[in-house]
């Protein structure tokens, strides 16, 4: 092996224990080579040689320090080092590897040695993290109980619960990449935060349109925040560009030409009508108010549009119609209803695998069903359905569903006065699983209303 | 497919219309590699462009068994790139399913390559990929090491990689507390 050959070469002198404190990290001792260039080949060879020298001095230190991972070497083994292995990788390599670990792992492994802890804090490490194309998401959970200081996130890859930092006096309203957008209900102020690191920034106040806020969307990198205001058919959009740190708009959105508006009015819903009256199965006249719970009042989902950097934002109108707004073309369209309005149901939209879906909880006869619908070619098509045994428990509970999608999975939070549960659905395989309960500090299981998915990225700044 | 022995001094010869380069491992073995595959290594690309490779390229830092794996990787990826370049439907962007499936197959192949290696062989492959500047191979090997580290305690990591614990007991305790707040129940 080439490296062993190098080590066997006699001439290098084992340096004496370098300083009073034996526990100095490698980083502070060795000349730090910049990210490799070919011309620096010589420098790298030197660094590697120095790294091997370090191993030798380590052997001597092992005799001096009490913390020895193995028994003191017998006579004559002073100059021999443990065989070269993955522990001898130089810093760039170590950082590349640490960057590939899920957050739980690399936070924990900072405790391996001082060198590893220093590596996990270096700017080149953050650089390596930013080059990891995607990470398994965490789901920031929203619960009714007001515990603003400690937020809980579900790590889907690990199937475990983690704590993260939340913005005070605010509610999460959108999430994109590694950031979560919070809105203070009292003032309407917006804050962007990285839940993993706790870094946060308040956004400048949006342009006052005096109009009612319909939905909020966050997308892109560097991130942008879009506010949709007004009442159908007069929708406006204002966009905050983080790279410019300024708001643009509000601009009026044009209705897209192939809109199915006749369908909407025939249902009696129509845009802008909060209350819909219909005849229920038993012959009573009932009203349904599709006012969404405060937690998901302004929620929307975004999917990339044909125009680079722009998206189509989907959200629910007050009457339960799905509305799609194209930020690039500045148009909007109302999608046809999935179910006739007289079915009692709760509906939410999710983005999954770059496409938008609607998740509908409906009741029919004595059973409840939870189905996932895709809008394609002008019509809704069912793509997944919760096993009836699972959804049956929600029959008659008038449950509210709040959903979030990431990759090819959708998390559905079902909440009502009586029944509560969070489920994960793999849309492509139609596999459903209930999440393990989260037991809080008081020994009670938290009841979650909704969730926001984000990639846990330590390197994303606000 | 590329590890054939060839004659010395006939480095940049053509084989079936494809230009080949000769590489010499640290232990004196000769290997042949298509130029297209060699382009995946930034180091080799510069050496080839600089000319003067008629007598082969010596690689004193890379042993034969490691070089063999490196060449396997480069040839596989060069072929895959050539295939997707020449595929007209891929150019038109219509068969995104095909390209997605192809890249998934390639990823599987990469994983299989690194999974079969001992810790020593993996280390040597990382060092070689770093030296030859082959980004994709470096990524695949580092991902493998990261997989080996996932879910392990610091103590287990120290045992596997032979690392000395240079923290004081107090510092260890503090880091354990920080971690426990975030990640344990």
Coordinates of C-alpha atoms in Angstrom, one line a residue:
Chain A
X1 CA 0.0 0.0 0.0
X2 CA 1.3 3.4 -0.9
X3 CA 0.6 4.9 2.4
X4 CA 2.3 2.2 4.4
X5 CA 5.3 2.6 2.2
X6 CA 5.5 6.2 3.2
X7 CA 5.2 5.5 6.9
X8 CA 7.9 2.9 6.8
X9 CA 10.4 5.5 5.5
X10 CA 12.6 6.3 8.5
X11 CA 13.8 9.8 8.2
X12 CA 11.0 11.8 9.8
X13 CA 11.5 12.6 13.4
X14 CA 8.8 12.0 15.9
X15 CA 8.1 15.5 17.4
X16 CA 7.8 15.8 21.2
X17 CA 4.5 16.3 22.8
X18 CA 3.6 19.7 21.2
X19 CA 2.2 21.8 24.1
X20 CA 1.2 21.8 27.7
X21 CA -2.3 20.8 26.8
X22 CA -2.2 17.6 24.8
X23 CA -5.7 17.9 23.6
X24 CA -5.2 20.4 20.8
X25 CA -7.2 19.7 17.7
X26 CA -5.4 18.8 14.5
X27 CA -6.7 22.0 12.9
X28 CA -4.8 24.3 15.0
X29 CA -1.5 22.5 14.5
X30 CA -1.3 21.8 10.8
X31 CA -1.1 24.3 8.0
X32 CA -4.6 24.4 6.7
X33 CA -4.6 23.7 3.0
X34 CA -7.4 25.3 0.9
X35 CA -9.7 23.1 -1.1
X36 CA -7.4 21.1 -3.2
X37 CA -6.0 22.4 -6.5
X38 CA -3.6 20.4 -8.6
X39 CA -0.8 22.9 -8.0
X40 CA -1.2 22.2 -4.3
X41 CA -0.4 18.6 -4.7
X42 CA 2.9 19.2 -3.0
X43 CA 1.2 20.9 -0.1
X44 CA -1.2 18.0 0.3
X45 CA 1.6 15.5 0.4
X46 CA 3.2 17.5 3.1
X47 CA -0.1 17.7 5.0
X48 CA -0.6 14.0 4.7
X49 CA 3.0 13.4 5.9
X50 CA 2.3 15.8 8.8
X51 CA -0.9 13.9 9.5
X52 CA 1.1 10.7 9.8
X53 CA 3.6 12.4 12.0
X54 CA 0.7 13.3 14.2
X55 CA -0.3 9.6 14.5
X56 CA 3.1 8.8 15.7
X57 CA 3.2 11.6 18.3
X58 CA -0.2 10.3 19.3
X59 CA 1.4 7.0 20.3
X60 CA 3.7 8.8 22.6
X61 CA 0.8 10.8 24.0
X62 CA -1.1 7.7 24.7
X63 CA 1.6 6.7 27.2
X64 CA 1.3 10.1 28.9
X65 CA -2.4 10.5 29.1
X66 CA -4.7 8.4 31.2
X67 CA -7.4 8.2 28.6
X68 CA -6.1 5.4 26.5
X69 CA -8.4 3.5 24.3
X70 CA -6.0 0.5 24.4
X71 CA -3.5 -0.9 26.7
X72 CA -0.1 0.9 26.8
X73 CA 2.1 -0.5 24.0
X74 CA 4.9 -2.9 25.0
X75 CA 8.5 -2.0 24.6
X76 CA 9.6 -1.4 21.1
X77 CA 6.1 -0.4 19.9
X78 CA 6.6 3.3 20.6
X79 CA 7.2 4.3 17.0
X80 CA 4.7 2.0 15.3
X81 CA 1.2 3.5 14.7
X82 CA -2.1 1.8 14.4
X83 CA -2.6 0.8 10.7
X84 CA -3.7 3.6 8.5
X85 CA -7.4 3.8 8.3
X86 CA -10.4 6.0 8.1
X87 CA -9.4 7.8 11.2
X88 CA -6.5 9.3 9.4
X89 CA -8.5 11.1 6.7
X90 CA -7.6 14.7 6.3
X91 CA -9.9 17.5 7.2
X92 CA -11.6 18.0 3.8
X93 CA -12.5 14.4 3.6
X94 CA -13.7 14.3 7.2
X95 CA -15.9 17.3 6.5
X96 CA -17.3 15.7 3.3
X97 CA -18.3 12.6 5.2
X98 CA -19.8 14.5 8.2
X99 CA -21.8 16.6 5.8
X100 CA -23.4 13.5 4.4
X101 CA -24.7 12.4 7.9
X102 CA -28.2 13.2 9.0
X103 CA -28.3 16.0 11.7
X104 CA -28.9 13.7 14.6
X105 CA -25.7 11.7 13.7
X106 CA -23.3 14.6 13.1
X107 CA -24.4 16.5 16.2
X108 CA -23.7 13.4 18.2
X109 CA -20.4 12.6 16.5
X110 CA -19.0 16.0 17.3
X111 CA -18.2 14.3 20.6
X112 CA -15.8 11.8 19.0
X113 CA -12.7 14.1 19.3
X114 CA -11.7 17.7 19.2
X115 CA -10.7 17.4 15.6
X116 CA -14.2 16.2 14.7
X117 CA -15.9 18.9 16.7
X118 CA -13.7 21.5 15.0
X119 CA -14.5 20.0 11.6
X120 CA -18.2 20.1 12.2
X121 CA -18.0 23.9 12.9
X122 CA -15.8 25.0 10.0
X123 CA -17.0 27.1 7.1
X124 CA -15.8 24.5 4.6
X125 CA -18.0 21.9 6.4
X126 CA -21.0 24.2 5.9
X127 CA -20.0 24.4 2.2
X128 CA -19.9 20.6 1.9
X129 CA -23.4 20.5 3.5
X130 CA -24.8 22.9 0.9
X131 CA -23.6 20.5 -1.8
X132 CA -25.7 17.7 -0.5
X133 CA -28.6 17.8 -2.9
X134 CA -31.4 16.7 -0.6
X135 CA -32.1 15.5 2.9
X136 CA -34.7 13.4 4.5
X137 CA -37.3 15.8 5.9
X138 CA -38.3 16.7 9.4
X139 CA -41.9 17.6 10.1
X140 CA -42.4 20.5 12.4
X141 CA -45.6 19.8 14.4
X142 CA -48.3 22.2 15.4
X143 CA -50.2 21.4 18.5
X144 CA -53.0 23.2 20.3
X145 CA -51.2 23.5 23.6
X146 CA -49.2 26.6 23.6
X147 CA -45.6 25.8 24.2
X148 CA -43.8 28.4 22.1
X149 CA -40.3 27.8 23.3
X150 CA -40.0 24.1 22.4
X151 CA -41.1 22.9 19.1
X152 CA -41.3 19.3 18.2
X153 CA -40.3 17.8 14.9
X154 CA -40.7 14.3 13.5
X155 CA -37.7 12.8 11.9
X156 CA -39.2 10.6 9.2
X157 CA -36.0 8.8 8.3
X158 CA -35.3 7.9 11.9
X159 CA -38.9 7.6 13.0
X160 CA -38.1 9.6 16.1
X161 CA -39.1 12.9 17.7
X162 CA -36.6 15.8 18.0
X163 CA -36.8 19.2 19.7
X164 CA -36.1 22.3 17.7
X165 CA -36.3 26.0 18.3
X166 CA -39.4 28.0 17.5
X167 CA -40.1 31.6 16.9
X168 CA -41.9 33.2 19.9
X169 CA -45.5 34.4 19.7
X170 CA -45.7 33.2 16.1
X171 CA -47.2 30.4 14.2
X172 CA -45.6 28.6 11.3
X173 CA -47.4 29.3 8.1
X174 CA -45.1 28.0 5.4
X175 CA -41.8 26.1 5.0
X176 CA -39.3 25.7 2.1
X177 CA -35.9 24.1 1.9
X178 CA -34.4 24.4 5.3
X179 CA -36.4 27.4 6.5
X180 CA -39.8 27.9 8.2
X181 CA -41.9 31.1 7.9
X182 CA -43.7 32.3 11.0
X183 CA -46.5 34.8 11.2
X184 CA -47.5 36.6 14.4
X185 CA -51.3 36.5 14.5
X186 CA -51.5 39.8 16.4
X187 CA -49.4 42.0 14.1
X188 CA -49.2 40.0 10.9
X189 CA -45.4 40.3 11.2
X190 CA -43.4 37.7 9.3
X191 CA -40.2 35.9 10.6
X192 CA -38.0 33.4 8.7
X193 CA -36.1 30.9 10.8
X194 CA -33.9 27.8 10.5
X195 CA -35.5 25.4 13.1
X196 CA -32.3 23.4 13.4
X197 CA -29.9 26.2 14.3
X198 CA -32.5 28.7 15.7
X199 CA -31.3 31.5 13.5
X200 CA -34.1 33.8 12.6
X201 CA -34.8 37.1 10.9
X202 CA -37.8 39.4 10.8
X203 CA -39.0 40.3 7.3
X204 CA -39.8 43.9 6.4
X205 CA -43.5 44.6 6.6
X206 CA -45.4 43.6 3.4
X207 CA -47.1 46.4 1.3
X208 CA -50.4 47.2 2.8
X209 CA -53.2 46.4 0.4
X210 CA -55.9 46.6 3.0
X211 CA -57.2 43.4 1.5
X212 CA -57.9 40.2 3.2
X213 CA -55.0 37.7 3.3
X214 CA -55.9 34.5 1.5
X215 CA -52.8 32.4 1.5
X216 CA -49.0 32.5 2.0
X217 CA -46.4 30.6 0.0
X218 CA -42.6 30.2 0.4
X219 CA -40.4 28.9 -2.3
X220 CA -37.1 29.1 -4.2
X221 CA -33.5 29.6 -3.2
X222 CA -32.7 32.3 -2.3
X223 CA -36.1 32.1 -0.8
X224 CA -39.2 34.2 -1.8
X225 CA -42.4 34.7 0.1
X226 CA -45.7 35.3 -1.8
X227 CA -48.8 36.7 -0.2
X228 CA -52.2 36.2 -1.9
X229 CA -54.8 38.7 -1.0
X230 CA -58.2 39.8 -2.1
X231 CA -61.4 37.8 -2.8
X232 CA -62.0 35.7 -5.9
X233 CA -62.1 36.7 -8.7
X234 CA -59.9 39.7 -7.7
X235 CA -56.8 38.0 -6.4
X236 CA -53.5 39.9 -5.9
X237 CA -50.0 38.8 -5.2
X238 CA -47.1 40.5 -3.4
X239 CA -43.7 38.8 -3.4
X240 CA -40.7 39.2 -1.0
X241 CA -37.4 38.5 -2.6
X242 CA -34.8 37.7 0.1
X243 CA -31.9 38.4 -2.2
X244 CA -33.1 41.9 -2.7
X245 CA -34.6 42.2 0.8
X246 CA -37.7 43.9 -0.6
X247 CA -41.3 43.4 -1.5
X248 CA -42.8 43.7 -5.0
X249 CA -46.4 44.3 -5.7
X250 CA -49.3 43.7 -5.0
X251 CA -50.1 42.9 -8.6
X252 CA -53.5 41.8 -9.8
X253 CA -53.7 38.2 -11.0
X254 CA -55.5 37.4 -14.2
X255 CA -57.9 34.5 -14.4
X256 CA -56.6 31.7 -16.7
X257 CA -58.7 31.2 -19.8
X258 CA -59.5 27.5 -19.4
X259 CA -61.2 27.9 -16.1
X260 CA -64.1 25.8 -15.0
X261 CA -66.1 28.6 -13.4
X262 CA -69.5 27.5 -14.6
X263 CA -69.0 24.4 -12.6
X264 CA -68.2 26.4 -9.5
X265 CA -71.3 28.6 -9.7
X266 CA -73.6 25.7 -10.3
X267 CA -72.5 24.2 -7.1
X268 CA -73.7 27.3 -5.4
X269 CA -70.3 27.9 -3.9
X270 CA -68.8 30.5 -6.2
X271 CA -65.7 32.4 -5.3
X272 CA -65.8 34.6 -2.3
X273 CA -68.8 33.1 -0.6
X274 CA -68.0 32.0 2.8
X275 CA -71.1 30.1 3.5
X276 CA -72.5 27.4 1.4
X277 CA -76.0 26.1 1.9
X278 CA -77.0 22.7 0.7
X279 CA -79.4 19.9 1.3
X280 CA -78.0 17.1 3.4
X281 CA -78.7 13.4 3.0
X282 CA -81.4 13.5 5.6
X283 CA -83.2 16.4 3.9
X284 CA -82.2 19.2 6.3
X285 CA -80.9 22.5 5.0
X286 CA -77.4 22.9 6.5
X287 CA -74.7 25.4 6.1
X288 CA -71.1 24.6 5.9
X289 CA -68.5 27.2 6.6
X290 CA -65.2 26.2 5.1
X291 CA -63.3 28.5 7.3
X292 CA -60.1 26.7 8.0
X293 CA -58.7 26.3 11.4
X294 CA -56.3 29.1 12.4
X295 CA -53.3 26.8 12.2
X296 CA -53.7 26.3 8.4
X297 CA -55.6 29.3 7.5
X298 CA -53.1 30.6 5.0
X299 CA -51.4 27.5 4.0
X300 CA -50.6 26.7 0.4
X301 CA -48.4 24.2 -1.4
X302 CA -46.1 25.1 -4.2
X303 CA -44.9 23.1 -7.2
X304 CA -42.3 24.3 -9.7
X305 CA -43.8 25.8 -12.8
X306 CA -42.5 25.8 -16.3
X307 CA -40.8 29.1 -15.8
X308 CA -37.5 28.8 -14.0
X309 CA -37.6 29.9 -10.4
X310 CA -41.4 30.4 -10.4
X311 CA -44.0 28.2 -8.9
X312 CA -47.7 27.4 -9.0
X313 CA -49.2 27.9 -5.6
X314 CA -52.3 25.8 -4.6
X315 CA -54.5 26.8 -1.8
X316 CA -58.1 26.4 -0.7
X317 CA -60.7 29.2 -1.2
X318 CA -63.2 29.9 1.5
X319 CA -65.7 27.7 -0.2
X320 CA -63.3 24.7 -0.4
X321 CA -62.3 25.1 -4.1
X322 CA -58.7 24.5 -5.0
X323 CA -57.2 27.6 -6.5
X324 CA -54.0 27.5 -8.4
X325 CA -51.9 30.7 -8.9
X326 CA -48.9 30.9 -11.2
X327 CA -46.4 33.3 -9.9
X328 CA -44.6 33.5 -13.2
X329 CA -47.6 34.1 -15.5
X330 CA -49.5 35.9 -12.8
X331 CA -52.6 34.0 -13.5
X332 CA -55.0 32.0 -11.3
X333 CA -57.4 29.2 -11.9
X334 CA -60.1 27.6 -9.9
X335 CA -60.1 23.8 -10.1
X336 CA -63.4 21.9 -10.3
X337 CA -64.6 20.4 -7.0
X338 CA -63.7 16.8 -6.3
X339 CA -66.9 15.9 -4.5
X340 CA -70.3 17.4 -4.6
X341 CA -70.6 19.9 -1.9
X342 CA -73.2 18.0 0.1
X343 CA -70.8 15.4 1.2
X344 CA -69.5 16.5 4.5
X345 CA -65.8 16.6 4.2
X346 CA -62.5 18.1 5.1
X347 CA -60.0 18.9 2.4
X348 CA -56.4 19.9 2.2
X349 CA -53.8 20.3 -0.6
X350 CA -50.3 18.8 -0.6
X351 CA -47.3 18.9 -2.9
X352 CA -45.6 15.6 -3.5
X353 CA -43.0 14.7 -6.0
X354 CA -43.4 18.0 -7.8
X355 CA -47.2 17.6 -8.3
X356 CA -50.1 18.9 -6.3
X357 CA -52.7 16.6 -4.7
X358 CA -55.8 17.1 -2.7
X359 CA -56.5 15.0 0.4
X360 CA -60.1 14.6 1.2
X361 CA -61.8 13.1 4.3
X362 CA -65.3 12.3 3.5
X363 CA -68.2 10.4 5.1
X364 CA -70.7 8.2 3.4
X365 CA -73.3 6.1 5.0
X366 CA -71.6 4.9 8.2
X367 CA -68.0 5.0 7.2
X368 CA -65.3 7.6 6.6
X369 CA -62.7 7.5 3.9
X370 CA -59.5 9.4 3.4
X371 CA -58.4 9.6 -0.2
X372 CA -55.6 11.3 -2.1
X373 CA -56.6 12.9 -5.5
X374 CA -54.4 14.1 -8.3
X375 CA -55.5 16.8 -10.8
X376 CA -54.4 15.8 -14.3
X377 CA -55.9 16.5 -17.7
X378 CA -58.6 18.7 -16.4
X379 CA -60.0 16.1 -14.0
X380 CA -59.4 14.6 -10.5
X381 CA -58.1 11.1 -10.3
X382 CA -57.8 9.1 -7.1
X383 CA -54.2 7.9 -6.4
X384 CA -54.3 6.6 -2.9
X385 CA -56.7 5.7 -0.2
X386 CA -56.3 5.0 3.5
X387 CA -57.3 1.4 4.5
X388 CA -60.9 1.6 5.6
X389 CA -60.1 0.0 8.9
X390 CA -57.8 3.0 9.7
X391 CA -60.2 5.7 8.6
X392 CA -63.3 4.2 10.0
X393 CA -62.4 5.6 13.4
X394 CA -63.0 9.1 12.2
X395 CA -66.6 8.5 11.1
X396 CA -68.9 11.0 12.7
X397 CA -66.1 12.9 14.4
X398 CA -66.2 15.9 12.0
X399 CA -62.5 15.8 11.9
X400 CA -60.3 18.4 10.3
X401 CA -57.4 17.2 8.2
X402 CA -54.1 19.0 7.7
X403 CA -51.6 17.6 5.4
X404 CA -48.0 18.2 4.2
X405 CA -46.1 16.4 1.5
X406 CA -42.4 15.8 1.1
X407 CA -40.7 13.8 -1.6
X408 CA -43.1 11.0 -2.3
X409 CA -44.7 10.9 1.1
X410 CA -47.7 12.8 2.6
X411 CA -48.2 13.3 6.3
X412 CA -51.9 13.6 7.3
X413 CA -52.9 15.0 10.7
X414 CA -56.4 14.2 11.6
X415 CA -57.8 16.1 14.5
X416 CA -61.2 16.4 16.2
X417 CA -62.5 16.6 19.7
X418 CA -62.7 12.8 19.9
X419 CA -60.1 11.3 17.6
X420 CA -56.6 12.4 16.8
X421 CA -53.8 10.9 14.8
X422 CA -51.0 11.5 12.4
X423 CA -50.4 9.2 9.5
X424 CA -47.7 8.9 6.9
X425 CA -48.7 7.8 3.4
X426 CA -46.3 6.7 0.7
X427 CA -48.3 7.9 -2.3
X428 CA -46.6 5.7 -5.0
X429 CA -47.2 2.5 -3.1
X430 CA -50.3 3.5 -1.2
X431 CA -48.8 2.4 2.1
X432 CA -50.2 4.0 5.2
X433 CA -48.7 4.1 8.7
X434 CA -49.6 5.8 11.9
X435 CA -46.9 7.8 13.6
X436 CA -45.8 6.8 17.1
X437 CA -47.2 9.1 19.8
X438 CA -45.1 11.8 21.2
X439 CA -45.1 11.9 25.0
X440 CA -44.3 15.3 26.3
X441 CA -42.7 16.4 29.6
X442 CA -46.0 16.0 31.4
X443 CA -46.3 12.4 30.4
X444 CA -49.2 13.1 28.0
X445 CA -49.4 12.4 24.4
X446 CA -49.4 15.6 22.3
X447 CA -52.3 16.1 19.9
X448 CA -51.0 17.5 16.7
X449 CA -53.1 19.6 14.4
X450 CA -50.8 20.1 11.5
X451 CA -47.2 19.8 10.3
X452 CA -44.7 21.6 8.1
X453 CA -42.0 19.8 6.4
X454 CA -38.4 21.1 6.1
X455 CA -35.0 19.8 5.3
X456 CA -32.8 19.9 8.4
X457 CA -29.9 21.9 7.0
X458 CA -27.4 23.4 9.4
X459 CA -25.9 25.5 6.6
X460 CA -28.9 27.5 5.5
X461 CA -28.9 31.1 6.7
X462 CA -31.8 33.4 7.0
Chain B
X1 CA -12.8 -4.4 -18.9
X2 CA -10.0 -2.0 -18.8
X3 CA -7.4 -3.9 -16.8
X4 CA -5.6 -5.5 -19.6
X5 CA -1.8 -5.6 -19.7
X6 CA -0.4 -3.8 -22.7
X7 CA 3.0 -3.0 -24.1
X8 CA 5.1 -0.3 -22.6
X9 CA 5.5 2.9 -24.5
X10 CA 2.3 2.6 -26.5
X11 CA 0.2 4.6 -24.2
X12 CA -2.1 6.7 -26.4
X13 CA -3.0 4.0 -28.8
X14 CA -6.3 3.4 -30.3
X15 CA -8.4 0.3 -29.5
X16 CA -11.5 -0.1 -31.6
X17 CA -11.4 3.5 -32.5
X18 CA -11.2 4.6 -28.9
X19 CA -8.1 6.4 -27.6
X20 CA -6.6 4.6 -24.6
X21 CA -4.2 5.7 -21.9
X22 CA -1.8 3.5 -19.9
X23 CA -1.5 3.9 -16.2
X24 CA 1.1 2.4 -13.9
X25 CA 0.2 1.5 -10.3
X26 CA 2.5 2.0 -7.4
X27 CA 3.5 -1.7 -7.5
X28 CA 4.4 -1.6 -11.2
X29 CA 1.3 -3.1 -12.8
X30 CA 0.1 -1.6 -16.0
X31 CA -3.5 -0.8 -16.7
X32 CA -5.3 0.5 -19.8
X33 CA -8.2 2.9 -19.7
X34 CA -10.2 4.7 -22.4
X35 CA -9.4 8.4 -22.6
X36 CA -13.1 9.1 -22.2
X37 CA -13.0 7.3 -18.8
X38 CA -9.8 9.1 -17.8
X39 CA -11.5 12.4 -18.4
X40 CA -13.5 11.7 -15.2
X41 CA -10.4 12.3 -13.3
X42 CA -9.5 16.0 -13.2
X43 CA -5.9 15.1 -12.5
X44 CA -5.6 12.7 -15.5
X45 CA -7.4 15.1 -17.7
X46 CA -4.8 17.8 -17.1
X47 CA -2.0 15.3 -17.6
X48 CA -3.4 14.2 -20.9
X49 CA -4.0 17.7 -22.1
X50 CA -0.5 18.6 -21.1
X51 CA 0.8 15.9 -23.4
X52 CA 3.8 13.7 -22.9
X53 CA 2.0 10.6 -21.8
X54 CA 3.5 8.4 -24.4
X55 CA 5.3 6.3 -21.9
X56 CA 2.3 5.9 -19.7
X57 CA 1.2 7.8 -16.6
X58 CA 2.8 6.6 -13.3
X59 CA 0.6 6.7 -10.2
X60 CA 2.9 6.0 -7.3
X61 CA 0.2 6.7 -4.8
X62 CA -2.3 4.2 -6.1
X63 CA -1.9 0.5 -5.7
X64 CA -3.0 -2.0 -8.3
X65 CA -6.1 -3.4 -6.6
X66 CA -7.3 0.2 -5.9
X67 CA -6.5 1.4 -9.5
X68 CA -8.5 -1.5 -10.8
X69 CA -11.6 -0.3 -8.9
X70 CA -11.0 3.3 -10.0
X71 CA -10.9 2.2 -13.6
X72 CA -14.0 0.1 -13.3
X73 CA -15.8 3.2 -11.9
X74 CA -14.6 5.6 -14.6
X75 CA -15.3 3.2 -17.5
X76 CA -18.9 2.5 -16.2
X77 CA -19.7 6.2 -15.7
X78 CA -18.1 7.2 -19.0
X79 CA -20.2 4.6 -20.8
X80 CA -23.4 5.8 -19.1
X81 CA -22.7 9.4 -20.0
X82 CA -22.0 8.5 -23.6
X83 CA -25.2 6.5 -23.7
X84 CA -27.4 9.4 -22.4
X85 CA -25.7 11.8 -24.7
X86 CA -26.4 9.8 -27.8
X87 CA -30.0 9.0 -26.9
X88 CA -32.2 11.3 -29.0
X89 CA -35.2 11.1 -26.7
X90 CA -33.1 12.1 -23.7
X91 CA -32.0 15.2 -25.6
X92 CA -35.6 16.1 -26.3
X93 CA -36.3 15.8 -22.6
X94 CA -39.3 13.6 -23.2
X95 CA -38.0 10.4 -21.6
X96 CA -37.3 11.8 -18.2
X97 CA -38.4 8.5 -16.8
X98 CA -35.7 6.6 -18.7
X99 CA -33.0 9.0 -17.5
X100 CA -34.3 8.8 -13.9
X101 CA -34.2 5.0 -14.1
X102 CA -30.8 5.0 -15.7
X103 CA -29.3 7.2 -13.0
X104 CA -30.9 5.1 -10.3
X105 CA -29.3 2.0 -11.8
X106 CA -26.0 3.8 -11.8
X107 CA -26.4 4.7 -8.2
X108 CA -27.1 1.1 -7.4
X109 CA -24.0 0.1 -9.2
X110 CA -22.0 2.6 -7.3
X111 CA -23.3 1.3 -4.0
X112 CA -22.5 -2.2 -4.9
X113 CA -19.0 -1.2 -5.8
X114 CA -18.3 0.4 -2.4
X115 CA -20.3 -2.1 -0.3
X116 CA -18.0 -5.0 -1.3
X117 CA -14.9 -3.3 0.1
X118 CA -13.0 -3.9 3.4
X119 CA -12.4 -0.8 5.6
X120 CA -8.8 -0.7 4.3
X121 CA -9.8 -1.0 0.7
X122 CA -12.4 1.7 1.2
X123 CA -9.9 4.0 2.7
X124 CA -7.4 3.4 -0.1
X125 CA -10.2 4.1 -2.6
X126 CA -11.1 7.4 -0.9
X127 CA -7.4 8.5 -1.0
X128 CA -7.1 7.5 -4.6
X129 CA -10.4 9.3 -5.6
X130 CA -9.2 12.3 -3.8
X131 CA -5.7 12.3 -5.4
X132 CA -7.1 11.7 -8.9
X133 CA -9.9 14.2 -8.3
X134 CA -12.8 12.0 -9.3
X135 CA -15.8 13.8 -7.7
X136 CA -18.4 11.1 -8.2
X137 CA -16.3 8.4 -6.8
X138 CA -15.3 10.5 -3.8
X139 CA -19.0 11.2 -3.2
X140 CA -19.9 7.5 -3.4
X141 CA -17.1 6.4 -1.0
X142 CA -17.8 9.2 1.5
X143 CA -21.5 8.3 1.5
X144 CA -20.5 4.8 2.3
X145 CA -18.4 5.9 5.3
X146 CA -21.2 8.1 6.4
X147 CA -23.6 5.1 6.3
X148 CA -21.1 3.2 8.4
X149 CA -21.2 6.0 11.0
X150 CA -25.0 6.6 11.1
X151 CA -26.6 5.8 14.4
X152 CA -23.4 4.9 16.2
X153 CA -22.3 6.4 19.5
X154 CA -19.0 8.4 19.7
X155 CA -17.4 5.5 21.6
X156 CA -18.3 3.0 18.9
X157 CA -16.9 5.4 16.2
X158 CA -13.6 5.7 18.1
X159 CA -13.3 2.0 18.3
X160 CA -14.0 1.5 14.6
X161 CA -11.7 4.2 13.4
X162 CA -9.1 4.0 16.1
X163 CA -9.4 7.6 17.4
X164 CA -8.3 9.0 20.7
X165 CA -10.8 10.7 22.9
X166 CA -9.2 14.0 23.8
X167 CA -12.2 15.5 25.7
X168 CA -12.3 16.0 29.4
X169 CA -15.1 14.2 31.3
X170 CA -16.9 17.6 31.9
X171 CA -16.8 18.5 28.2
X172 CA -18.2 15.1 27.2
X173 CA -21.0 15.5 29.7
X174 CA -21.9 18.9 28.4
X175 CA -22.0 17.7 24.8
X176 CA -24.1 14.7 25.9
X177 CA -26.5 17.0 27.5
X178 CA -26.8 19.3 24.4
X179 CA -27.4 16.3 22.3
X180 CA -30.0 14.8 24.7
X181 CA -32.1 18.0 24.7
X182 CA -32.4 17.9 21.0
X183 CA -32.6 14.2 20.1
X184 CA -33.5 12.1 23.0
X185 CA -37.0 12.1 24.6

